[in-house]
Short mmCIF file of C-alpha atoms and ligand atoms in Angstrom, two decimals:
data_model
loop_
_atom_site.label_atom_id
_atom_site.label_comp_id
_atom_site.label_asym_id
_atom_site.label_seq_id
_atom_site.Cartn_x
_atom_site.Cartn_y
_atom_site.Cartn_z
CA MET X 11 160.94 -7.58 38.39
CA VAL X 12 161.71 -7.94 42.08
CA SER X 13 160.94 -5.24 44.61
CA ARG X 14 164.04 -3.43 45.73
CA VAL X 15 165.14 -3.34 49.33
CA ILE X 16 166.89 -0.08 50.06
CA PRO X 17 169.25 -0.51 53.02
CA VAL X 18 168.79 1.63 56.10
CA ASP X 19 171.24 2.54 58.85
CA VAL X 20 171.65 0.47 62.00
CA PHE X 21 168.97 1.42 64.48
CA ASP X 22 167.58 0.97 67.97
CA LEU X 23 163.81 1.26 67.89
CA VAL X 24 162.08 1.59 71.25
CA ILE X 25 158.36 0.81 71.26
CA PHE X 26 156.45 2.25 74.19
CA GLY X 27 153.27 0.24 74.57
CA ALA X 28 155.02 -2.83 73.14
CA THR X 29 152.49 -5.23 74.65
CA GLY X 30 149.52 -3.27 73.27
CA ASP X 31 147.24 -4.06 70.39
CA LEU X 32 148.85 -1.90 67.72
CA ALA X 33 152.32 -3.26 68.48
CA ARG X 34 151.05 -6.85 68.30
CA ARG X 35 148.98 -6.40 65.16
CA LYS X 36 150.99 -4.00 63.09
CA ILE X 37 154.34 -2.74 64.39
CA LEU X 38 156.05 -6.01 65.39
CA PRO X 39 154.70 -8.09 62.47
CA GLY X 40 155.75 -5.22 60.17
CA LEU X 41 159.26 -5.20 61.58
CA TYR X 42 159.46 -8.97 61.21
CA ARG X 43 158.52 -8.69 57.53
CA ARG X 44 161.19 -6.05 56.98
CA PHE X 45 163.65 -8.33 58.75
CA MET X 46 162.62 -11.15 56.40
CA ALA X 47 163.09 -8.82 53.43
CA GLY X 48 166.66 -8.19 54.60
CA GLN X 49 166.02 -4.57 55.50
CA MET X 50 166.91 -4.73 59.16
CA PRO X 51 170.67 -4.29 59.34
CA GLU X 52 172.73 -6.71 61.44
CA ASP X 53 172.97 -5.23 64.87
CA SER X 54 169.69 -3.31 64.76
CA ARG X 55 167.46 -3.88 67.75
CA VAL X 56 163.89 -3.45 68.84
CA ILE X 57 163.35 -2.63 72.48
CA GLY X 58 159.88 -3.16 73.89
CA ALA X 59 158.89 -0.96 76.79
CA ALA X 60 155.63 -1.30 78.66
CA ARG X 61 154.15 -1.33 82.12
CA ALA X 62 153.94 -5.13 82.41
CA ASP X 63 156.66 -6.67 84.53
CA LEU X 64 157.82 -9.18 81.92
CA THR X 65 161.15 -10.89 81.44
CA GLU X 66 162.77 -10.62 78.05
CA ALA X 67 161.92 -14.27 77.42
CA ALA X 68 158.26 -13.71 78.26
CA PHE X 69 158.13 -10.69 75.95
CA ARG X 70 159.65 -12.72 73.12
CA ASP X 71 157.04 -15.42 73.72
CA GLN X 72 154.31 -12.80 73.39
CA VAL X 73 155.82 -11.53 70.16
CA ARG X 74 156.16 -15.07 68.79
CA ALA X 75 152.44 -15.53 69.42
CA ALA X 76 151.64 -12.20 67.76
CA LEU X 77 153.66 -13.15 64.67
CA THR X 78 151.87 -16.48 64.45
CA GLU X 79 148.57 -14.66 64.58
CA PHE X 80 149.26 -11.70 62.30
CA VAL X 81 151.87 -12.80 59.75
CA ALA X 82 150.81 -14.89 56.76
CA THR X 83 151.86 -18.52 57.27
CA ASP X 84 154.02 -18.61 54.14
CA HIS X 85 156.14 -15.80 55.60
CA LEU X 86 156.59 -17.56 58.93
CA ASP X 87 159.94 -19.28 58.72
CA PRO X 88 160.66 -20.71 62.22
CA ALA X 89 164.41 -20.06 61.99
CA MET X 90 163.80 -16.48 60.83
CA VAL X 91 161.26 -15.94 63.59
CA GLU X 92 163.83 -17.00 66.20
CA ALA X 93 166.53 -14.85 64.59
CA PHE X 94 164.13 -11.88 64.69
CA LEU X 95 163.15 -12.56 68.31
CA ALA X 96 166.84 -12.55 69.23
CA ARG X 97 166.90 -8.86 68.20
CA LEU X 98 164.22 -8.02 70.74
CA HIS X 99 164.76 -6.66 74.23
CA TYR X 100 162.32 -5.62 76.90
CA VAL X 101 162.26 -3.07 79.71
CA PRO X 102 159.36 -2.76 82.15
CA ILE X 103 158.79 0.96 82.37
CA ASP X 104 156.58 3.39 84.19
CA ALA X 105 155.78 6.21 81.78
CA THR X 106 154.74 8.56 84.57
CA GLY X 107 157.23 7.42 87.21
CA SER X 108 160.89 6.51 87.54
CA THR X 109 160.96 2.74 86.97
CA GLY X 110 162.87 1.51 83.96
CA TRP X 111 164.36 4.73 82.59
CA VAL X 112 167.92 4.08 83.76
CA GLU X 113 167.74 0.54 82.35
CA LEU X 114 166.44 1.92 79.04
CA LYS X 115 169.28 4.40 78.87
CA GLY X 116 171.70 1.51 79.40
CA LEU X 117 170.20 -0.36 76.46
CA VAL X 118 169.91 2.34 73.81
CA ARG X 119 173.15 2.97 71.94
CA PRO X 120 174.20 6.56 71.32
CA ASP X 121 175.94 5.90 68.01
CA VAL X 122 173.05 4.41 65.99
CA VAL X 123 169.75 5.81 64.71
CA ARG X 124 167.47 6.06 67.73
CA ALA X 125 163.72 6.03 67.20
CA PHE X 126 161.00 6.00 69.84
CA TYR X 127 157.54 4.81 68.91
CA PHE X 128 154.83 6.18 71.23
CA SER X 129 152.23 3.45 70.80
CA VAL X 130 150.43 4.67 73.93
CA ALA X 131 147.54 6.94 74.87
CA PRO X 132 148.22 10.59 73.91
CA SER X 133 147.90 11.54 77.58
CA LEU X 134 151.29 9.86 78.09
CA PHE X 135 153.12 11.66 75.26
CA GLY X 136 154.29 14.49 77.50
CA ASP X 137 155.54 12.22 80.30
CA ILE X 138 157.48 10.01 77.95
CA ALA X 139 158.96 12.89 75.96
CA GLN X 140 160.06 14.58 79.15
CA ARG X 141 161.73 11.46 80.56
CA LEU X 142 163.48 10.68 77.30
CA SER X 143 165.13 14.05 77.32
CA GLU X 144 165.74 14.29 81.09
CA HIS X 145 167.54 10.96 81.07
CA GLN X 146 169.32 11.93 77.87
CA ILE X 147 168.06 8.79 76.18
CA ALA X 148 167.02 10.85 73.15
CA ASP X 149 169.06 13.64 71.63
CA ALA X 150 168.69 16.11 68.77
CA TRP X 151 169.13 13.32 66.18
CA SER X 152 166.56 10.95 67.66
CA ARG X 153 163.10 10.54 66.16
CA ILE X 154 159.77 10.03 67.83
CA VAL X 155 156.74 8.45 66.22
CA VAL X 156 153.24 9.26 67.41
CA GLU X 157 149.97 7.66 66.48
CA LYS X 158 146.53 9.00 65.93
CA PRO X 159 144.31 10.16 67.50
CA PHE X 160 146.40 13.32 67.51
CA GLY X 161 144.01 15.31 69.65
CA ARG X 162 140.22 15.33 69.52
CA ASP X 163 139.91 18.97 68.53
CA LEU X 164 142.08 21.95 67.72
CA VAL X 165 142.74 22.86 71.36
CA SER X 166 143.92 19.37 72.35
CA ALA X 167 145.99 18.97 69.16
CA LYS X 168 147.72 22.27 69.87
CA ALA X 169 148.38 21.14 73.43
CA LEU X 170 149.94 17.88 72.19
CA ASN X 171 152.07 19.73 69.66
CA ALA X 172 153.23 22.07 72.42
CA VAL X 173 154.07 19.21 74.80
CA LEU X 174 156.17 17.46 72.16
CA ALA X 175 157.79 20.71 71.03
CA ARG X 176 159.19 21.20 74.53
CA HIS X 177 161.57 18.31 73.96
CA PHE X 178 161.71 17.66 70.23
CA ALA X 179 162.03 19.75 67.07
CA GLU X 180 159.38 19.36 64.34
CA ALA X 181 161.97 17.60 62.17
CA GLN X 182 162.16 14.85 64.79
CA ILE X 183 158.42 14.25 65.12
CA TYR X 184 156.76 11.63 62.89
CA ARG X 185 152.95 11.77 63.16
CA ILE X 186 151.62 8.61 61.57
CA ASP X 187 148.59 8.49 59.34
CA HIS X 188 148.80 4.94 58.05
CA TYR X 189 146.79 5.84 54.94
CA LEU X 190 149.85 7.69 53.66
CA GLY X 191 151.78 4.43 53.85
CA LYS X 192 149.37 2.63 51.53
CA GLU X 193 150.88 1.82 48.17
CA THR X 194 148.00 3.15 46.08
CA VAL X 195 147.84 6.37 48.05
CA GLN X 196 151.42 7.08 47.09
CA ASN X 197 150.61 6.01 43.59
CA LEU X 198 148.15 8.84 43.44
CA MET X 199 151.09 11.21 43.52
CA ALA X 200 153.00 9.16 40.95
CA VAL X 201 149.99 9.12 38.62
CA ARG X 202 149.45 12.85 38.93
CA PHE X 203 153.00 14.09 38.82
CA ALA X 204 154.94 11.54 36.79
CA ASN X 205 152.55 11.60 33.81
CA ILE X 206 151.66 14.44 31.50
CA LEU X 207 148.32 12.84 30.75
CA PHE X 208 146.19 13.74 33.73
CA GLU X 209 147.47 17.01 35.13
CA PRO X 210 146.22 19.29 32.30
CA LEU X 211 142.69 17.97 32.94
CA TRP X 212 142.99 18.04 36.72
CA LYS X 213 140.88 21.12 37.39
CA ALA X 214 137.41 22.62 37.56
CA GLU X 215 137.29 23.13 33.80
CA TYR X 216 137.31 19.36 33.18
CA ILE X 217 136.35 17.69 36.44
CA ASP X 218 132.71 17.48 37.46
CA HIS X 219 133.18 16.06 40.94
CA VAL X 220 135.26 13.75 43.11
CA GLN X 221 134.00 10.93 45.32
CA ILE X 222 136.10 9.46 48.10
CA THR X 223 134.75 6.32 49.74
CA VAL X 224 136.23 4.36 52.63
CA ALA X 225 133.72 1.62 53.36
CA GLU X 226 134.30 -1.05 55.97
CA THR X 227 132.39 -4.21 56.81
CA VAL X 228 133.68 -4.39 60.37
CA GLY X 229 131.79 -2.68 63.17
CA VAL X 230 133.25 -1.12 66.30
CA GLU X 231 133.18 -4.40 68.23
CA GLY X 232 135.69 -4.27 71.11
CA ARG X 233 136.53 -0.60 70.47
CA GLY X 234 133.20 0.81 71.64
CA ALA X 235 134.66 2.85 74.49
CA TYR X 236 137.24 4.56 72.25
CA TYR X 237 134.85 4.97 69.36
CA ASP X 238 132.13 6.59 71.44
CA LYS X 239 134.48 9.47 72.17
CA SER X 240 135.55 9.65 68.58
CA GLY X 241 133.01 8.76 65.87
CA ALA X 242 133.67 8.52 62.14
CA MET X 243 134.38 12.22 61.77
CA ARG X 244 137.32 12.16 64.17
CA ASP X 245 138.37 8.57 63.50
CA MET X 246 138.45 8.66 59.70
CA VAL X 247 137.57 12.01 58.13
CA GLN X 248 139.82 14.45 59.99
CA ASN X 249 142.87 12.33 59.18
CA HIS X 250 142.73 9.54 56.58
CA MET X 251 140.11 11.04 54.26
CA MET X 252 141.55 14.50 54.62
CA GLN X 253 144.92 13.16 53.51
CA LEU X 254 143.36 11.53 50.45
CA LEU X 255 141.57 14.75 49.58
CA CYS X 256 144.83 16.68 49.92
CA LEU X 257 146.73 14.38 47.59
CA ILE X 258 144.04 14.72 44.93
CA ALA X 259 143.63 18.46 45.29
CA MET X 260 147.13 19.77 46.01
CA GLU X 261 149.24 21.73 43.55
CA PRO X 262 152.35 19.98 42.23
CA PRO X 263 155.09 20.36 44.86
CA TYR X 264 158.40 21.60 43.47
CA HIS X 265 160.07 18.40 44.62
CA PHE X 266 159.09 15.17 46.38
CA ASP X 267 160.48 16.56 49.55
CA PRO X 268 158.86 16.52 53.03
CA ASP X 269 158.18 20.21 53.41
CA ALA X 270 157.41 20.84 49.75
CA VAL X 271 154.69 18.15 49.82
CA ARG X 272 153.33 19.15 53.20
CA ASP X 273 153.23 22.85 52.31
CA GLU X 274 150.98 22.01 49.36
CA LYS X 275 148.70 19.78 51.44
CA LEU X 276 148.39 22.49 54.07
CA LYS X 277 147.24 25.00 51.44
CA VAL X 278 144.42 22.65 50.45
CA ILE X 279 143.22 22.19 54.04
CA ARG X 280 143.28 25.92 54.61
CA ALA X 281 141.26 26.48 51.45
CA LEU X 282 138.44 24.14 52.53
CA LYS X 283 135.15 25.97 52.94
CA PRO X 284 133.19 25.48 56.15
CA VAL X 285 130.70 22.64 55.68
CA GLN X 286 127.04 23.63 55.91
CA ALA X 287 124.66 21.55 58.05
CA GLU X 288 122.71 20.45 54.97
CA ASP X 289 125.89 19.11 53.38
CA ILE X 290 126.56 16.48 56.01
CA VAL X 291 124.82 13.23 56.91
CA ARG X 292 125.63 11.12 59.94
CA GLY X 293 124.57 7.55 60.44
CA GLN X 294 124.76 4.84 63.04
CA TYR X 295 124.24 1.17 62.24
CA GLY X 296 121.27 -0.49 63.85
CA ALA X 297 120.94 -4.08 65.00
CA GLY X 298 121.65 -6.72 62.38
CA LYS X 299 120.66 -10.37 62.13
CA ASP X 300 123.09 -11.14 64.94
CA GLY X 301 121.32 -8.51 67.01
CA ALA X 302 124.47 -6.43 67.50
CA GLY X 303 123.97 -2.80 66.58
CA TYR X 304 126.34 0.07 67.27
CA VAL X 305 124.93 0.64 70.74
CA THR X 306 125.57 -3.00 71.69
CA HIS X 307 129.27 -2.16 71.77
CA SER X 308 128.90 1.29 73.15
CA GLU X 309 129.00 2.10 76.83
CA ASN X 310 126.05 4.39 76.30
CA PRO X 311 122.79 2.77 75.09
CA ALA X 312 121.61 6.18 73.87
CA SER X 313 124.90 6.97 72.11
CA ARG X 314 124.67 9.56 69.32
CA THR X 315 128.10 8.74 67.96
CA GLU X 316 128.22 8.36 64.19
CA SER X 317 129.63 5.19 62.63
CA TYR X 318 128.99 6.70 59.19
CA VAL X 319 129.49 10.12 57.76
CA ALA X 320 128.96 11.55 54.29
CA LEU X 321 129.67 15.15 53.41
CA LYS X 322 130.18 17.56 50.59
CA ALA X 323 133.46 19.47 50.82
CA GLN X 324 134.43 22.41 48.67
CA ILE X 325 137.79 24.00 48.09
CA SER X 326 138.03 27.74 47.58
CA ASN X 327 140.78 28.17 45.05
CA TRP X 328 141.17 28.63 41.31
CA ARG X 329 141.74 24.99 40.50
CA TRP X 330 138.69 23.61 42.29
CA GLN X 331 136.13 26.38 42.05
CA GLY X 332 132.69 24.74 41.98
CA VAL X 333 133.95 21.13 42.09
CA PRO X 334 132.35 19.23 44.97
CA PHE X 335 134.34 16.56 46.80
CA TYR X 336 131.88 14.03 48.22
CA LEU X 337 133.34 12.03 51.09
CA ARG X 338 131.77 9.05 52.81
CA THR X 339 133.01 6.49 55.27
CA GLY X 340 131.26 4.01 57.47
CA LYS X 341 131.40 0.79 59.39
CA ARG X 342 129.26 -2.33 58.83
CA LEU X 343 128.61 -1.39 55.22
CA ARG X 344 127.90 -3.83 52.44
CA ALA X 345 131.52 -4.30 51.34
CA ARG X 346 135.05 -3.36 52.25
CA ALA X 347 135.90 -1.00 49.49
CA SER X 348 137.98 2.16 49.43
CA GLU X 349 138.33 4.20 46.31
CA ILE X 350 138.67 7.63 44.87
CA ALA X 351 136.62 8.34 41.76
CA ILE X 352 137.23 11.40 39.65
CA THR X 353 134.36 12.09 37.30
CA PHE X 354 135.13 14.25 34.29
CA LYS X 355 132.78 16.62 32.49
CA GLN X 356 131.07 16.11 29.15
CA PRO X 357 132.94 16.96 25.97
CA PRO X 358 132.05 20.54 24.99
CA HIS X 359 130.02 19.44 21.98
CA ALA X 360 128.36 16.11 21.20
CA ILE X 361 128.82 15.00 17.60
CA PHE X 362 127.16 11.60 18.07
CA ASP X 363 123.41 11.24 18.33
CA ASP X 364 123.66 8.42 20.86
CA ALA X 365 123.12 10.61 23.93
CA LYS X 366 121.76 7.61 25.84
CA GLY X 367 124.92 5.58 25.35
CA TRP X 368 127.17 8.36 26.55
CA HIS X 369 128.73 8.25 30.03
CA GLU X 370 131.28 10.43 31.73
CA ASN X 371 134.93 9.47 31.85
CA VAL X 372 135.74 8.33 35.36
CA LEU X 373 139.17 7.67 36.79
CA VAL X 374 138.85 5.25 39.67
CA ILE X 375 141.77 4.79 42.00
CA ARG X 376 141.17 1.73 44.05
CA LEU X 377 142.89 1.70 47.44
CA GLN X 378 141.69 -1.64 48.79
CA PRO X 379 141.04 -4.41 48.17
CA ASN X 380 142.36 -5.14 44.65
CA GLU X 381 144.54 -2.06 44.39
CA GLY X 382 144.58 -0.57 40.97
CA MET X 383 143.30 2.05 38.58
CA ASN X 384 140.50 2.03 36.14
CA LEU X 385 139.76 4.66 33.54
CA MET X 386 136.28 4.49 32.09
CA VAL X 387 136.32 5.61 28.45
CA MET X 388 133.80 5.75 25.63
CA ILE X 389 134.24 3.65 22.50
CA LYS X 390 132.08 2.62 19.60
CA GLU X 391 129.90 -0.39 20.19
CA PRO X 392 131.22 -3.02 17.76
CA GLY X 393 129.26 -3.94 14.67
CA PRO X 394 127.30 -2.24 11.94
CA GLY X 395 124.08 -0.34 12.41
CA GLY X 396 125.14 3.19 13.19
CA MET X 397 127.36 4.85 15.70
CA ARG X 398 126.40 3.57 19.09
CA LEU X 399 128.58 4.33 22.07
CA MET X 400 129.58 2.19 24.99
CA GLN X 401 131.70 2.65 28.07
CA VAL X 402 134.63 0.31 28.71
CA PRO X 403 137.26 0.21 31.43
CA LEU X 404 140.95 0.67 30.72
CA ASP X 405 141.76 -1.51 33.65
CA MET X 406 145.05 -1.68 35.44
CA SER X 407 145.04 -3.97 38.39
CA PHE X 408 148.35 -3.56 40.20
CA ALA X 409 148.33 -7.22 41.17
CA ASP X 410 148.39 -8.21 37.47
CA ALA X 411 150.72 -5.50 36.28
CA LEU X 412 153.20 -6.03 39.07
CA ALA X 413 152.63 -9.73 39.63
CA GLU X 414 156.06 -10.56 41.03
CA VAL X 415 156.49 -7.45 43.11
CA ALA X 416 152.98 -7.19 44.47
CA GLU X 417 153.50 -10.19 46.74
CA ASP X 418 156.08 -8.45 48.86
CA VAL X 419 154.75 -4.92 48.74
CA PRO X 420 155.21 -3.79 52.33
CA ASP X 421 152.13 -2.85 54.24
CA ALA X 422 151.60 0.72 55.36
CA TYR X 423 153.27 0.36 58.75
CA GLU X 424 156.37 -1.37 57.40
CA ARG X 425 156.97 1.39 54.92
CA LEU X 426 156.38 4.16 57.40
CA ILE X 427 158.63 2.68 60.08
CA MET X 428 161.43 2.34 57.56
CA ASP X 429 160.88 5.96 56.53
CA VAL X 430 161.37 6.96 60.17
CA ILE X 431 164.69 5.12 60.27
CA ARG X 432 165.68 6.81 57.00
CA GLY X 433 164.68 10.17 58.40
CA ASN X 434 162.16 10.90 55.66
CA GLN X 435 159.10 12.81 56.85
CA THR X 436 157.32 13.14 53.49
CA LEU X 437 154.58 10.67 54.39
CA PHE X 438 154.01 12.00 57.90
CA MET X 439 151.76 14.82 59.00
CA ARG X 440 153.29 18.07 60.09
CA GLY X 441 151.97 19.76 63.23
CA ASP X 442 150.42 22.68 61.34
CA GLU X 443 148.66 20.30 58.97
CA VAL X 444 147.01 18.43 61.83
CA GLU X 445 145.94 21.68 63.44
CA ALA X 446 144.48 23.01 60.18
CA ALA X 447 142.54 19.76 59.74
CA TRP X 448 141.04 20.17 63.21
CA ALA X 449 140.25 23.82 62.53
CA TRP X 450 138.04 22.64 59.63
CA THR X 451 136.56 19.67 61.54
CA ASP X 452 135.73 21.38 64.85
CA PRO X 453 132.88 23.63 63.63
CA ILE X 454 131.25 20.65 61.89
CA ILE X 455 131.18 18.65 65.12
CA GLU X 456 130.25 21.67 67.23
CA GLY X 457 127.42 22.37 64.79
CA TRP X 458 125.71 19.01 65.19
CA GLU X 459 126.35 18.95 68.92
CA ALA X 460 124.73 22.38 69.29
CA ARG X 461 121.75 21.30 67.18
CA GLY X 462 121.45 18.04 69.11
CA ASP X 463 121.41 16.09 65.83
CA LYS X 464 120.90 12.35 66.06
CA PRO X 465 122.60 10.11 63.51
CA GLN X 466 120.26 8.36 61.09
CA SER X 467 120.04 4.62 61.62
CA TYR X 468 121.13 2.34 58.77
CA ASP X 469 121.01 -1.40 58.29
CA PRO X 470 124.24 -3.34 58.69
CA GLY X 471 125.29 -4.59 55.29
CA SER X 472 123.65 -1.67 53.50
CA SER X 473 125.21 1.32 51.70
CA GLY X 474 124.53 3.64 54.61
CA PRO X 475 121.69 5.96 55.57
CA GLU X 476 119.07 7.08 53.04
CA ASP X 477 119.86 10.75 53.51
CA ALA X 478 123.35 10.17 52.17
CA LEU X 479 121.81 9.32 48.81
CA MET X 480 119.96 12.62 48.83
CA LEU X 481 123.22 14.50 49.38
CA MET X 482 124.16 13.50 45.84
CA HIS X 483 120.71 13.29 44.24
CA ARG X 484 119.87 16.88 44.93
CA ASP X 485 123.01 17.84 42.97
CA GLY X 486 121.91 15.55 40.13
CA ARG X 487 124.65 13.00 40.91
CA ARG X 488 124.88 9.49 42.30
CA TRP X 489 127.22 7.66 44.61
CA ARG X 490 129.09 4.82 43.03
CA GLU X 491 128.07 1.38 44.15
CA ILE X 492 130.00 0.06 47.14
CA LYS X 493 131.39 -3.29 46.04
CA GLU X 494 134.57 -5.28 46.41
C1 BG6 S 11 141.96 3.34 61.79
C2 BG6 S 11 140.63 3.60 62.43
O1 BG6 S 11 142.75 4.49 61.85
O2 BG6 S 11 141.75 2.98 60.43
C3 BG6 S 11 139.74 2.38 62.32
O3 BG6 S 11 140.82 3.93 63.80
C4 BG6 S 11 139.62 1.93 60.88
O4 BG6 S 11 138.44 2.64 62.85
C5 BG6 S 11 141.00 1.79 60.26
O5 BG6 S 11 138.95 0.68 60.87
C6 BG6 S 11 140.89 1.52 58.77
O6 BG6 S 11 142.16 1.21 58.25
P1 BG6 S 11 142.36 0.27 56.99
O7 BG6 S 11 143.82 0.30 56.73
O8 BG6 S 11 141.85 -1.07 57.38
O9 BG6 S 11 141.55 0.89 55.90
#
């Protein structure tokens, strides 16, 4: 089995902020990999635009260096790298002034798919959008791609939506949440809606609770200044974790179609109950062996920004009445491990006496690393001597099951960029979805700011703050172990 490469139309992709970190790490290496996979049609071009006064040759040198750093060596074919670089152009541009716009207009072709990636600070979205339309570089068929953070609260998100809406229709705006581009995240929809097996059990009657964990080993390092204004709630929960929760909790859409899927996600967000103060725990990692704690990287030595958050979310609708969704995410934890675990209830009546041996069925969807699914089921312990029960995993590691394909599974950015070129918005957030997510998040943040709450300190390399354990214990439940 070889992964299929679905052709896309010829395109011109303009990247604003082409010399920035995201472009170097993700966007340009992603495009190179698609080029290698044969998915970048002859004639398609990538146009870098940034403030730096670079020549095209200097820009290509920068991109060559970025590819060397961020693309796996076995994918770095020197001839292919040069062929890819030949597709690149560069325009020095002033997002808030007049430099470069006429040159950009001269470069972008009117008769191909035109996409504009805003890999810049959100404060520049309005200026760029305005200049693109004033200079008629973009038209009603062009697409724009914007990155998170999409606002820092409901008011700023609404303002950004309004600024973009002045020049572009919603159908042209692609708000990236790279979690939606992850293979296993999409698999969540395939598992739920392409099998008859799970959906009948997917409700309060059979599900005890859901745990969503996104644990990282990295700290904030060089991103202290950004992170201080953000914190885990804005950086991870409002967007990535919210999207995961939506895909687990949403009703089946009538079709795998952008608005059908997003309508269902929106209903979930709107049905989220406000989170009570006692249902949320914030943490901040302290100094480790290397002496670098969160505040080492922060501009404020007394920073109260959380690098960890755990909370209990509840959804007010028929399907999820009384089923808690426990969410936790944090930096500098003991392992990099992201998973969704759905714990089922007990059978209605126990016919075996081995109550001790009995464990709940758990469906674990592993996002990273080692993508896969695991269903914990009960069987009889082998051998004579009565009916003793034991729990075993029905394990499906995607790497094993899809051995040949897994190697060239595109990363999240590659997939999402190609979806932009195809004009498919299914895996992008709609403006109303982002606003609804902020409407739920804002009171949580306002609550702890008003109370003056300090995050609880936790040791780097641990599972997070002690209080997070209590969040589950007091409900008679336990977090799953964080391990790779
Ligand atoms: C980003 C956050 O959106 O996602 C980072 O800003 C975080 O703080 C990252 O580290 C996690 O992404 P991934 O794909 O490594 O799980």
